PDB file of C-alpha atoms in Angstrom:
ATOM      1  CA  MET A   1      23.399  28.729 -13.906  1.00  0.00           C
ATOM      2  CA  LEU A   2      22.289  29.685 -10.392  1.00  0.00           C
ATOM      3  CA  LYS A   3      20.880  26.971  -8.138  1.00  0.00           C
ATOM      4  CA  LYS A   4      17.446  28.614  -8.007  1.00  0.00           C
ATOM      5  CA  GLU A   5      17.290  28.818 -11.809  1.00  0.00           C
ATOM      6  CA  ARG A   6      18.282  25.155 -12.039  1.00  0.00           C
ATOM      7  CA  GLN A   7      15.655  24.090  -9.508  1.00  0.00           C
ATOM      8  CA  ASP A   8      12.981  26.158 -11.268  1.00  0.00           C
ATOM      9  CA  LEU A   9      13.829  24.315 -14.495  1.00  0.00           C
ATOM     10  CA  ILE A  10      13.596  20.993 -12.678  1.00  0.00           C
ATOM     11  CA  LEU A  11      10.117  21.900 -11.441  1.00  0.00           C
ATOM     12  CA  MET A  12       9.049  23.001 -14.920  1.00  0.00           C
ATOM     13  CA  LYS A  13      10.203  19.689 -16.407  1.00  0.00           C
ATOM     14  CA  LEU A  14       8.533  17.810 -13.559  1.00  0.00           C
ATOM     15  CA  ASN A  15       5.169  19.511 -14.113  1.00  0.00           C
ATOM     16  CA  THR A  16       5.384  18.936 -17.866  1.00  0.00           C
ATOM     17  CA  LYS A  17       6.462  15.290 -17.873  1.00  0.00           C
ATOM     18  CA  GLY A  18       5.120  13.984 -14.561  1.00  0.00           C
ATOM     19  CA  LYS A  19       8.552  12.707 -13.495  1.00  0.00           C
ATOM     20  CA  VAL A  20      12.244  13.563 -13.803  1.00  0.00           C
ATOM     21  CA  ILE A  21      15.285  11.258 -14.028  1.00  0.00           C
ATOM     22  CA  VAL A  22      18.618  12.181 -12.435  1.00  0.00           C
ATOM     23  CA  ASN A  23      20.895  11.277 -15.359  1.00  0.00           C
ATOM     24  CA  GLU A  24      18.612  12.998 -17.891  1.00  0.00           C
ATOM     25  CA  LEU A  25      18.527  16.180 -15.811  1.00  0.00           C
ATOM     26  CA  ALA A  26      22.300  16.134 -15.453  1.00  0.00           C
ATOM     27  CA  LEU A  27      22.698  16.011 -19.239  1.00  0.00           C
ATOM     28  CA  ASP A  28      20.017  18.618 -19.938  1.00  0.00           C
ATOM     29  CA  LEU A  29      21.343  21.090 -17.349  1.00  0.00           C
ATOM     30  CA  SER A  30      25.064  20.372 -17.898  1.00  0.00           C
ATOM     31  CA  VAL A  31      25.815  19.539 -14.264  1.00  0.00           C
ATOM     32  CA  SER A  32      26.870  16.427 -12.405  1.00  0.00           C
ATOM     33  CA  GLU A  33      24.426  13.782 -11.228  1.00  0.00           C
ATOM     34  CA  ASP A  34      25.538  14.499  -7.650  1.00  0.00           C
ATOM     35  CA  THR A  35      24.459  18.123  -8.090  1.00  0.00           C
ATOM     36  CA  ILE A  36      21.040  16.988  -9.298  1.00  0.00           C
ATOM     37  CA  ARG A  37      20.681  14.570  -6.385  1.00  0.00           C
ATOM     38  CA  ARG A  38      21.479  17.386  -3.928  1.00  0.00           C
ATOM     39  CA  ASP A  39      18.915  19.601  -5.660  1.00  0.00           C
ATOM     40  CA  LEU A  40      16.241  16.915  -5.462  1.00  0.00           C
ATOM     41  CA  MET A  41      17.032  16.223  -1.806  1.00  0.00           C
ATOM     42  CA  GLU A  42      16.748  19.919  -0.970  1.00  0.00           C
ATOM     43  CA  MET A  43      13.511  20.304  -2.962  1.00  0.00           C
ATOM     44  CA  ASP A  44      12.061  17.226  -1.272  1.00  0.00           C
ATOM     45  CA  LYS A  45      12.765  18.761   2.153  1.00  0.00           C
ATOM     46  CA  LYS A  46      11.007  21.952   1.035  1.00  0.00           C
ATOM     47  CA  GLY A  47       7.963  19.878   0.096  1.00  0.00           C
ATOM     48  CA  VAL A  48       7.833  20.823  -3.591  1.00  0.00           C
ATOM     49  CA  LEU A  49       8.442  17.321  -4.989  1.00  0.00           C
ATOM     50  CA  LYS A  50       8.782  13.696  -3.921  1.00  0.00           C
ATOM     51  CA  ARG A  51      12.296  12.289  -4.284  1.00  0.00           C
ATOM     52  CA  VAL A  52      12.394   8.641  -5.386  1.00  0.00           C
ATOM     53  CA  PHE A  53      15.168   6.279  -6.443  1.00  0.00           C
ATOM     54  CA  GLY A  54      16.706   7.648  -9.651  1.00  0.00           C
ATOM     55  CA  GLY A  55      14.656  10.827  -9.837  1.00  0.00           C
ATOM     56  CA  ALA A  56      11.585  12.622  -8.507  1.00  0.00           C
ATOM     57  CA  LEU A  57       7.791  12.808  -8.829  1.00  0.00           C
ATOM     58  CA  PRO A  58       5.446  15.803  -8.451  1.00  0.00           C
ATOM     59  CA  LEU A  59       3.873  16.606  -5.129  1.00  0.00           C
ATOM     60  CA  ASN A  60       0.813  18.804  -4.691  1.00  0.00           C
ATOM     61  CA  ARG A  61      -0.436  19.309  -1.146  1.00  0.00           C
ATOM     62  CA  TYR A  62      -2.568  22.391  -1.829  1.00  0.00           C
ATOM     63  CA  VAL A  63      -6.234  21.669  -1.149  1.00  0.00           C
ATOM     64  CA  ILE A  64      -8.985  24.271  -1.284  1.00  0.00           C
ATOM     65  CA  ASN A  65     -12.208  23.806   0.664  1.00  0.00           C
ATOM     66  CA  TYR A  66     -15.369  22.281  -0.769  1.00  0.00           C
ATOM     67  CA  SER A  67     -17.200  25.517  -1.563  1.00  0.00           C
ATOM     68  CA  GLU A  68     -14.140  26.965  -3.317  1.00  0.00           C
ATOM     69  CA  ARG A  69     -13.727  23.767  -5.340  1.00  0.00           C
ATOM     70  CA  GLU A  70     -17.392  23.833  -6.317  1.00  0.00           C
ATOM     71  CA  ASN A  71     -16.849  27.290  -7.838  1.00  0.00           C
ATOM     72  CA  PHE A  72     -13.577  26.342  -9.579  1.00  0.00           C
ATOM     73  CA  GLU A  73     -14.037  25.834 -13.354  1.00  0.00           C
ATOM     74  CA  PRO A  74     -17.678  24.679 -13.171  1.00  0.00           C
ATOM     75  CA  GLU A  75     -18.125  25.096 -16.940  1.00  0.00           C
ATOM     76  CA  LEU A  76     -15.187  22.810 -17.698  1.00  0.00           C
ATOM     77  CA  LYS A  77     -16.400  20.231 -15.177  1.00  0.00           C
ATOM     78  CA  TYR A  78     -19.834  20.297 -16.813  1.00  0.00           C
ATOM     79  CA  GLU A  79     -18.250  19.768 -20.253  1.00  0.00           C
ATOM     80  CA  LEU A  80     -16.510  16.657 -18.912  1.00  0.00           C
ATOM     81  CA  ALA A  81     -19.792  15.555 -17.353  1.00  0.00           C
ATOM     82  CA  LEU A  82     -21.586  15.789 -20.704  1.00  0.00           C
ATOM     83  CA  LYS A  83     -18.971  13.446 -22.175  1.00  0.00           C
ATOM     84  CA  ALA A  84     -19.185  11.048 -19.238  1.00  0.00           C
ATOM     85  CA  VAL A  85     -22.974  10.619 -19.276  1.00  0.00           C
ATOM     86  CA  ASN A  86     -22.608   8.953 -22.677  1.00  0.00           C
ATOM     87  CA  LEU A  87     -21.092   5.994 -20.812  1.00  0.00           C
ATOM     88  CA  MET A  88     -24.339   5.440 -18.891  1.00  0.00           C
ATOM     89  CA  LYS A  89     -27.031   3.083 -20.194  1.00  0.00           C
ATOM     90  CA  GLU A  90     -30.688   2.660 -19.374  1.00  0.00           C
ATOM     91  CA  ASN A  91     -31.456   0.889 -16.079  1.00  0.00           C
ATOM     92  CA  GLN A  92     -27.843   0.581 -14.965  1.00  0.00           C
ATOM     93  CA  VAL A  93     -26.733   0.740 -11.358  1.00  0.00           C
ATOM     94  CA  ILE A  94     -24.271   3.611 -11.088  1.00  0.00           C
ATOM     95  CA  ALA A  95     -22.029   4.602  -8.166  1.00  0.00           C
ATOM     96  CA  ILE A  96     -21.113   8.284  -7.917  1.00  0.00           C
ATOM     97  CA  ASP A  97     -18.800   9.185  -5.067  1.00  0.00           C
ATOM     98  CA  GLY A  98     -18.388  12.670  -3.677  1.00  0.00           C
ATOM     99  CA  SER A  99     -16.572  15.341  -5.671  1.00  0.00           C
ATOM    100  CA  THR A 100     -17.439  18.706  -7.164  1.00  0.00           C
ATOM    101  CA  THR A 101     -16.825  17.340 -10.675  1.00  0.00           C
ATOM    102  CA  ASN A 102     -19.185  14.446  -9.958  1.00  0.00           C
ATOM    103  CA  LEU A 103     -21.768  16.964  -8.782  1.00  0.00           C
ATOM    104  CA  GLN A 104     -21.697  18.385 -12.298  1.00  0.00           C
ATOM    105  CA  LEU A 105     -22.051  14.817 -13.592  1.00  0.00           C
ATOM    106  CA  ALA A 106     -25.239  14.401 -11.560  1.00  0.00           C
ATOM    107  CA  ARG A 107     -26.569  17.636 -13.055  1.00  0.00           C
ATOM    108  CA  ALA A 108     -25.788  16.427 -16.576  1.00  0.00           C
ATOM    109  CA  ILE A 109     -27.751  13.150 -16.418  1.00  0.00           C
ATOM    110  CA  PRO A 110     -30.571  13.337 -19.000  1.00  0.00           C
ATOM    111  CA  VAL A 111     -34.063  13.598 -17.528  1.00  0.00           C
ATOM    112  CA  ASN A 112     -35.283  10.611 -19.563  1.00  0.00           C
ATOM    113  CA  LEU A 113     -32.519   8.234 -18.409  1.00  0.00           C
ATOM    114  CA  SER A 114     -33.594   5.665 -15.814  1.00  0.00           C
ATOM    115  CA  LEU A 115     -30.877   4.679 -13.341  1.00  0.00           C
ATOM    116  CA  THR A 116     -30.235   3.512  -9.824  1.00  0.00           C
ATOM    117  CA  VAL A 117     -27.542   5.707  -8.278  1.00  0.00           C
ATOM    118  CA  LEU A 118     -25.535   4.851  -5.174  1.00  0.00           C
ATOM    119  CA  THR A 119     -23.811   7.823  -3.605  1.00  0.00           C
ATOM    120  CA  ASN A 120     -22.167   8.774  -0.332  1.00  0.00           C
ATOM    121  CA  SER A 121     -22.398  12.481  -1.214  1.00  0.00           C
ATOM    122  CA  LEU A 122     -25.069  14.664   0.380  1.00  0.00           C
ATOM    123  CA  SER A 123     -24.745  17.203  -2.446  1.00  0.00           C
ATOM    124  CA  ILE A 124     -25.181  14.603  -5.186  1.00  0.00           C
ATOM    125  CA  ALA A 125     -28.114  12.914  -3.443  1.00  0.00           C
ATOM    126  CA  ASN A 126     -29.793  16.292  -3.059  1.00  0.00           C
ATOM    127  CA  GLU A 127     -29.177  17.097  -6.734  1.00  0.00           C
ATOM    128  CA  LEU A 128     -30.793  13.826  -7.833  1.00  0.00           C
ATOM    129  CA  CYS A 129     -33.755  13.802  -5.460  1.00  0.00           C
ATOM    130  CA  ASN A 130     -35.984  15.589  -7.992  1.00  0.00           C
ATOM    131  CA  HIS A 131     -34.896  13.407 -10.928  1.00  0.00           C
ATOM    132  CA  LYS A 132     -38.041  11.320 -11.412  1.00  0.00           C
ATOM    133  CA  ASN A 133     -36.314   8.480 -13.324  1.00  0.00           C
ATOM    134  CA  ILE A 134     -33.485   7.939 -10.834  1.00  0.00           C
ATOM    135  CA  ASP A 135     -33.696   5.817  -7.696  1.00  0.00           C
ATOM    136  CA  VAL A 136     -31.167   7.147  -5.204  1.00  0.00           C
ATOM    137  CA  ILE A 137     -29.562   4.879  -2.624  1.00  0.00           C
ATOM    138  CA  MET A 138     -27.813   6.986  -0.011  1.00  0.00           C
ATOM    139  CA  ILE A 139     -24.729   5.354   1.494  1.00  0.00           C
ATOM    140  CA  GLY A 140     -24.703   6.059   5.241  1.00  0.00           C
ATOM    141  CA  GLY A 141     -21.890   6.256   7.752  1.00  0.00           C
ATOM    142  CA  ASN A 142     -20.008   9.085   9.426  1.00  0.00           C
ATOM    143  CA  LEU A 143     -20.368  12.498   7.783  1.00  0.00           C
ATOM    144  CA  PHE A 144     -16.966  13.848   6.792  1.00  0.00           C
ATOM    145  CA  LYS A 145     -17.815  17.539   6.799  1.00  0.00           C
ATOM    146  CA  LYS A 146     -14.783  18.752   4.848  1.00  0.00           C
ATOM    147  CA  ILE A 147     -16.087  17.104   1.688  1.00  0.00           C
ATOM    148  CA  MET A 148     -19.742  16.484   2.653  1.00  0.00           C
ATOM    149  CA  THR A 149     -19.579  12.719   2.171  1.00  0.00           C
ATOM    150  CA  ASN A 150     -20.325   9.713   4.367  1.00  0.00           C
ATOM    151  CA  VAL A 151     -17.293   7.579   5.179  1.00  0.00           C
ATOM    152  CA  GLY A 152     -16.165   4.885   7.580  1.00  0.00           C
ATOM    153  CA  TYR A 153     -16.889   1.252   8.395  1.00  0.00           C
ATOM    154  CA  LEU A 154     -20.673   1.466   8.020  1.00  0.00           C
ATOM    155  CA  ALA A 155     -20.409   3.089   4.599  1.00  0.00           C
ATOM    156  CA  GLU A 156     -17.887   0.535   3.361  1.00  0.00           C
ATOM    157  CA  ASN A 157     -20.036  -2.392   4.531  1.00  0.00           C
ATOM    158  CA  GLN A 158     -23.134  -0.979   2.853  1.00  0.00           C
ATOM    159  CA  ILE A 159     -21.314  -0.598  -0.471  1.00  0.00           C
ATOM    160  CA  LYS A 160     -20.383  -4.307  -0.327  1.00  0.00           C
ATOM    161  CA  GLU A 161     -24.081  -5.151  -0.762  1.00  0.00           C
ATOM    162  CA  TYR A 162     -24.139  -3.703  -4.307  1.00  0.00           C
ATOM    163  CA  TYR A 163     -22.408  -4.364  -7.620  1.00  0.00           C
ATOM    164  CA  PRO A 164     -22.606  -1.174  -9.694  1.00  0.00           C
ATOM    165  CA  ASP A 165     -22.089  -1.349 -13.458  1.00  0.00           C
ATOM    166  CA  ILE A 166     -19.946   1.792 -13.325  1.00  0.00           C
ATOM    167  CA  CYS A 167     -18.305   3.749 -10.542  1.00  0.00           C
ATOM    168  CA  PHE A 168     -17.638   7.418 -11.236  1.00  0.00           C
ATOM    169  CA  MET A 169     -14.731   8.103  -8.914  1.00  0.00           C
ATOM    170  CA  GLY A 170     -13.795  11.608  -7.847  1.00  0.00           C
ATOM    171  CA  ALA A 171     -10.036  12.221  -7.959  1.00  0.00           C
ATOM    172  CA  TYR A 172      -7.873  14.965  -6.477  1.00  0.00           C
ATOM    173  CA  ALA A 173      -4.664  13.797  -8.120  1.00  0.00           C
ATOM    174  CA  VAL A 174      -3.865  11.351 -10.924  1.00  0.00           C
ATOM    175  CA  HIS A 175      -0.390  10.037 -11.721  1.00  0.00           C
ATOM    176  CA  PRO A 176       0.717   7.219 -14.072  1.00  0.00           C
ATOM    177  CA  ILE A 177       3.150   5.808 -11.502  1.00  0.00           C
ATOM    178  CA  MET A 178       1.696   6.738  -8.115  1.00  0.00           C
ATOM    179  CA  GLY A 179      -1.952   6.185  -9.100  1.00  0.00           C
ATOM    180  CA  ILE A 180      -4.947   8.008  -7.621  1.00  0.00           C
ATOM    181  CA  THR A 181      -4.177   9.880  -4.413  1.00  0.00           C
ATOM    182  CA  SER A 182      -6.150  12.023  -1.953  1.00  0.00           C
ATOM    183  CA  PRO A 183      -5.447  14.650   0.700  1.00  0.00           C
ATOM    184  CA  TYR A 184      -7.909  12.917   3.053  1.00  0.00           C
ATOM    185  CA  GLU A 185      -7.164   9.585   4.675  1.00  0.00           C
ATOM    186  CA  GLU A 186     -10.778   9.392   5.919  1.00  0.00           C
ATOM    187  CA  GLU A 187     -12.253   8.787   2.455  1.00  0.00           C
ATOM    188  CA  ILE A 188      -9.798   6.149   1.223  1.00  0.00           C
ATOM    189  CA  GLY A 189     -11.718   3.074   2.439  1.00  0.00           C
ATOM    190  CA  VAL A 190     -15.003   4.112   0.809  1.00  0.00           C
ATOM    191  CA  LYS A 191     -13.334   4.906  -2.501  1.00  0.00           C
ATOM    192  CA  ARG A 192     -11.525   1.572  -2.521  1.00  0.00           C
ATOM    193  CA  GLN A 193     -14.739  -0.325  -1.821  1.00  0.00           C
ATOM    194  CA  PHE A 194     -16.612   1.514  -4.586  1.00  0.00           C
ATOM    195  CA  ILE A 195     -13.842   0.504  -7.009  1.00  0.00           C
ATOM    196  CA  LYS A 196     -13.752  -3.107  -5.801  1.00  0.00           C
ATOM    197  CA  SER A 197     -17.529  -3.535  -6.097  1.00  0.00           C
ATOM    198  CA  SER A 198     -17.940  -1.936  -9.532  1.00  0.00           C
ATOM    199  CA  GLY A 199     -17.665  -3.412 -13.019  1.00  0.00           C
ATOM    200  CA  ARG A 200     -15.611  -0.474 -14.266  1.00  0.00           C
ATOM    201  CA  THR A 201     -14.263   2.744 -12.796  1.00  0.00           C
ATOM    202  CA  VAL A 202     -14.370   6.098 -14.564  1.00  0.00           C
ATOM    203  CA  THR A 203     -12.830   9.327 -13.337  1.00  0.00           C
ATOM    204  CA  LEU A 204     -13.372  12.848 -14.665  1.00  0.00           C
ATOM    205  CA  VAL A 205     -10.074  14.742 -14.541  1.00  0.00           C
ATOM    206  CA  ILE A 206      -9.554  18.454 -15.124  1.00  0.00           C
ATOM    207  CA  PRO A 207      -6.048  19.410 -16.383  1.00  0.00           C
ATOM    208  CA  GLU A 208      -4.805  20.664 -13.008  1.00  0.00           C
ATOM    209  CA  LYS A 209      -5.151  17.191 -11.480  1.00  0.00           C
ATOM    210  CA  PHE A 210      -2.840  15.338 -13.878  1.00  0.00           C
ATOM    211  CA  ASN A 211       0.618  14.167 -12.824  1.00  0.00           C
ATOM    212  CA  VAL A 212       0.418  15.344  -9.218  1.00  0.00           C
ATOM    213  CA  ILE A 213       0.443  13.429  -5.938  1.00  0.00           C
ATOM    214  CA  MET A 214      -1.464  13.826  -2.680  1.00  0.00           C
ATOM    215  CA  PRO A 215      -0.418  12.185   0.605  1.00  0.00           C
ATOM    216  CA  TYR A 216      -2.822   9.194   0.687  1.00  0.00           C
ATOM    217  CA  LYS A 217      -3.081   6.504  -1.973  1.00  0.00           C
ATOM    218  CA  VAL A 218      -6.538   5.470  -3.168  1.00  0.00           C
ATOM    219  CA  CYS A 219      -5.619   2.909  -5.825  1.00  0.00           C
ATOM    220  CA  ASP A 220      -3.169   1.966  -8.553  1.00  0.00           C
ATOM    221  CA  ILE A 221      -3.715   3.698 -11.868  1.00  0.00           C
ATOM    222  CA  LYS A 222      -4.487   0.327 -13.501  1.00  0.00           C
ATOM    223  CA  ASP A 223      -7.618   0.134 -11.320  1.00  0.00           C
ATOM    224  CA  ILE A 224      -9.098   2.956 -13.404  1.00  0.00           C
ATOM    225  CA  THR A 225     -10.851   1.879 -16.598  1.00  0.00           C
ATOM    226  CA  THR A 226     -11.523   5.245 -18.232  1.00  0.00           C
ATOM    227  CA  ILE A 227     -10.339   8.831 -17.832  1.00  0.00           C
ATOM    228  CA  VAL A 228     -12.611  11.579 -19.134  1.00  0.00           C
ATOM    229  CA  THR A 229     -10.707  14.812 -19.630  1.00  0.00           C
ATOM    230  CA  ASP A 230     -10.317  18.019 -21.599  1.00  0.00           C
ATOM    231  CA  LYS A 231      -8.815  18.564 -25.048  1.00  0.00           C
ATOM    232  CA  ARG A 232      -6.227  20.911 -23.513  1.00  0.00           C
ATOM    233  CA  ILE A 233      -4.319  17.911 -22.170  1.00  0.00           C
ATOM    234  CA  SER A 234      -1.359  17.109 -24.391  1.00  0.00           C
ATOM    235  CA  ARG A 235      -1.097  13.816 -26.247  1.00  0.00           C
ATOM    236  CA  GLU A 236       2.249  13.242 -24.504  1.00  0.00           C
ATOM    237  CA  ILE A 237       0.544  13.160 -21.105  1.00  0.00           C
ATOM    238  CA  LEU A 238      -2.406  11.033 -22.217  1.00  0.00           C
ATOM    239  CA  GLU A 239      -0.142   8.488 -23.919  1.00  0.00           C
ATOM    240  CA  GLU A 240       1.408   7.675 -20.523  1.00  0.00           C
ATOM    241  CA  TYR A 241      -2.037   6.517 -19.362  1.00  0.00           C
ATOM    242  CA  GLU A 242      -3.027   4.825 -22.617  1.00  0.00           C
ATOM    243  CA  LYS A 243       0.154   2.731 -22.482  1.00  0.00           C
ATOM    244  CA  ILE A 244      -1.122   1.314 -19.187  1.00  0.00           C
ATOM    245  CA  GLY A 245      -4.363   0.314 -20.906  1.00  0.00           C
ATOM    246  CA  ILE A 246      -6.616   3.163 -19.737  1.00  0.00           C
ATOM    247  CA  GLU A 247      -9.197   4.525 -22.143  1.00  0.00           C
ATOM    248  CA  CYS A 248      -8.874   8.325 -22.429  1.00  0.00           C
ATOM    249  CA  ILE A 249     -11.877  10.257 -23.678  1.00  0.00           C
TER     250      ILE A 249
END
């Protein structure tokens, strides 16, 4: 087997399982463990995976801009949103942080449901401003234009003044070992404070976001209470999260 063929197989296994183990790869591909370690080292240098002790984890650094993300699979995101709104109850305080999937969540909230919504997202606040039964509390701070959300010290301090029943947390990448990660260091503090202040944390995850890693860690996976996702996700993948104690809907 050529080296490129072997490395393509490693990537395929990595994307399917969310991790690869050196000794298992050596057996599956009929090569030595040293050969696998050299492959993983080379692939790590190329930036296609993250080499760790005993194996490797997926790495996804590709990030499209906000407008492109808003137009990516909107129907699927709205389907997830319709499932997630069932978690909301009358007169709750809900935190919704900025993401294009959470924008669909805001659009899916029933018109007769009364809520108080905290958000740092300009798009979500604008979406909810005409919802007569929702009081919107806009989290201030520095506008991070790449994702149209307010971030920074002022935003984090304001969030500390509230204790939401549920936080709906936008996620770029979800991994059972590496947790929730983001391509933007600027938003990490706000996300962490939303999680810390809230009674439970829910994230809506489209299939492309499972078992990948971005450069900046938001939280451990155990900090997430519930994952709302699509039926296309295999039971094998979801079981990795359910074993940790996360509810998968």
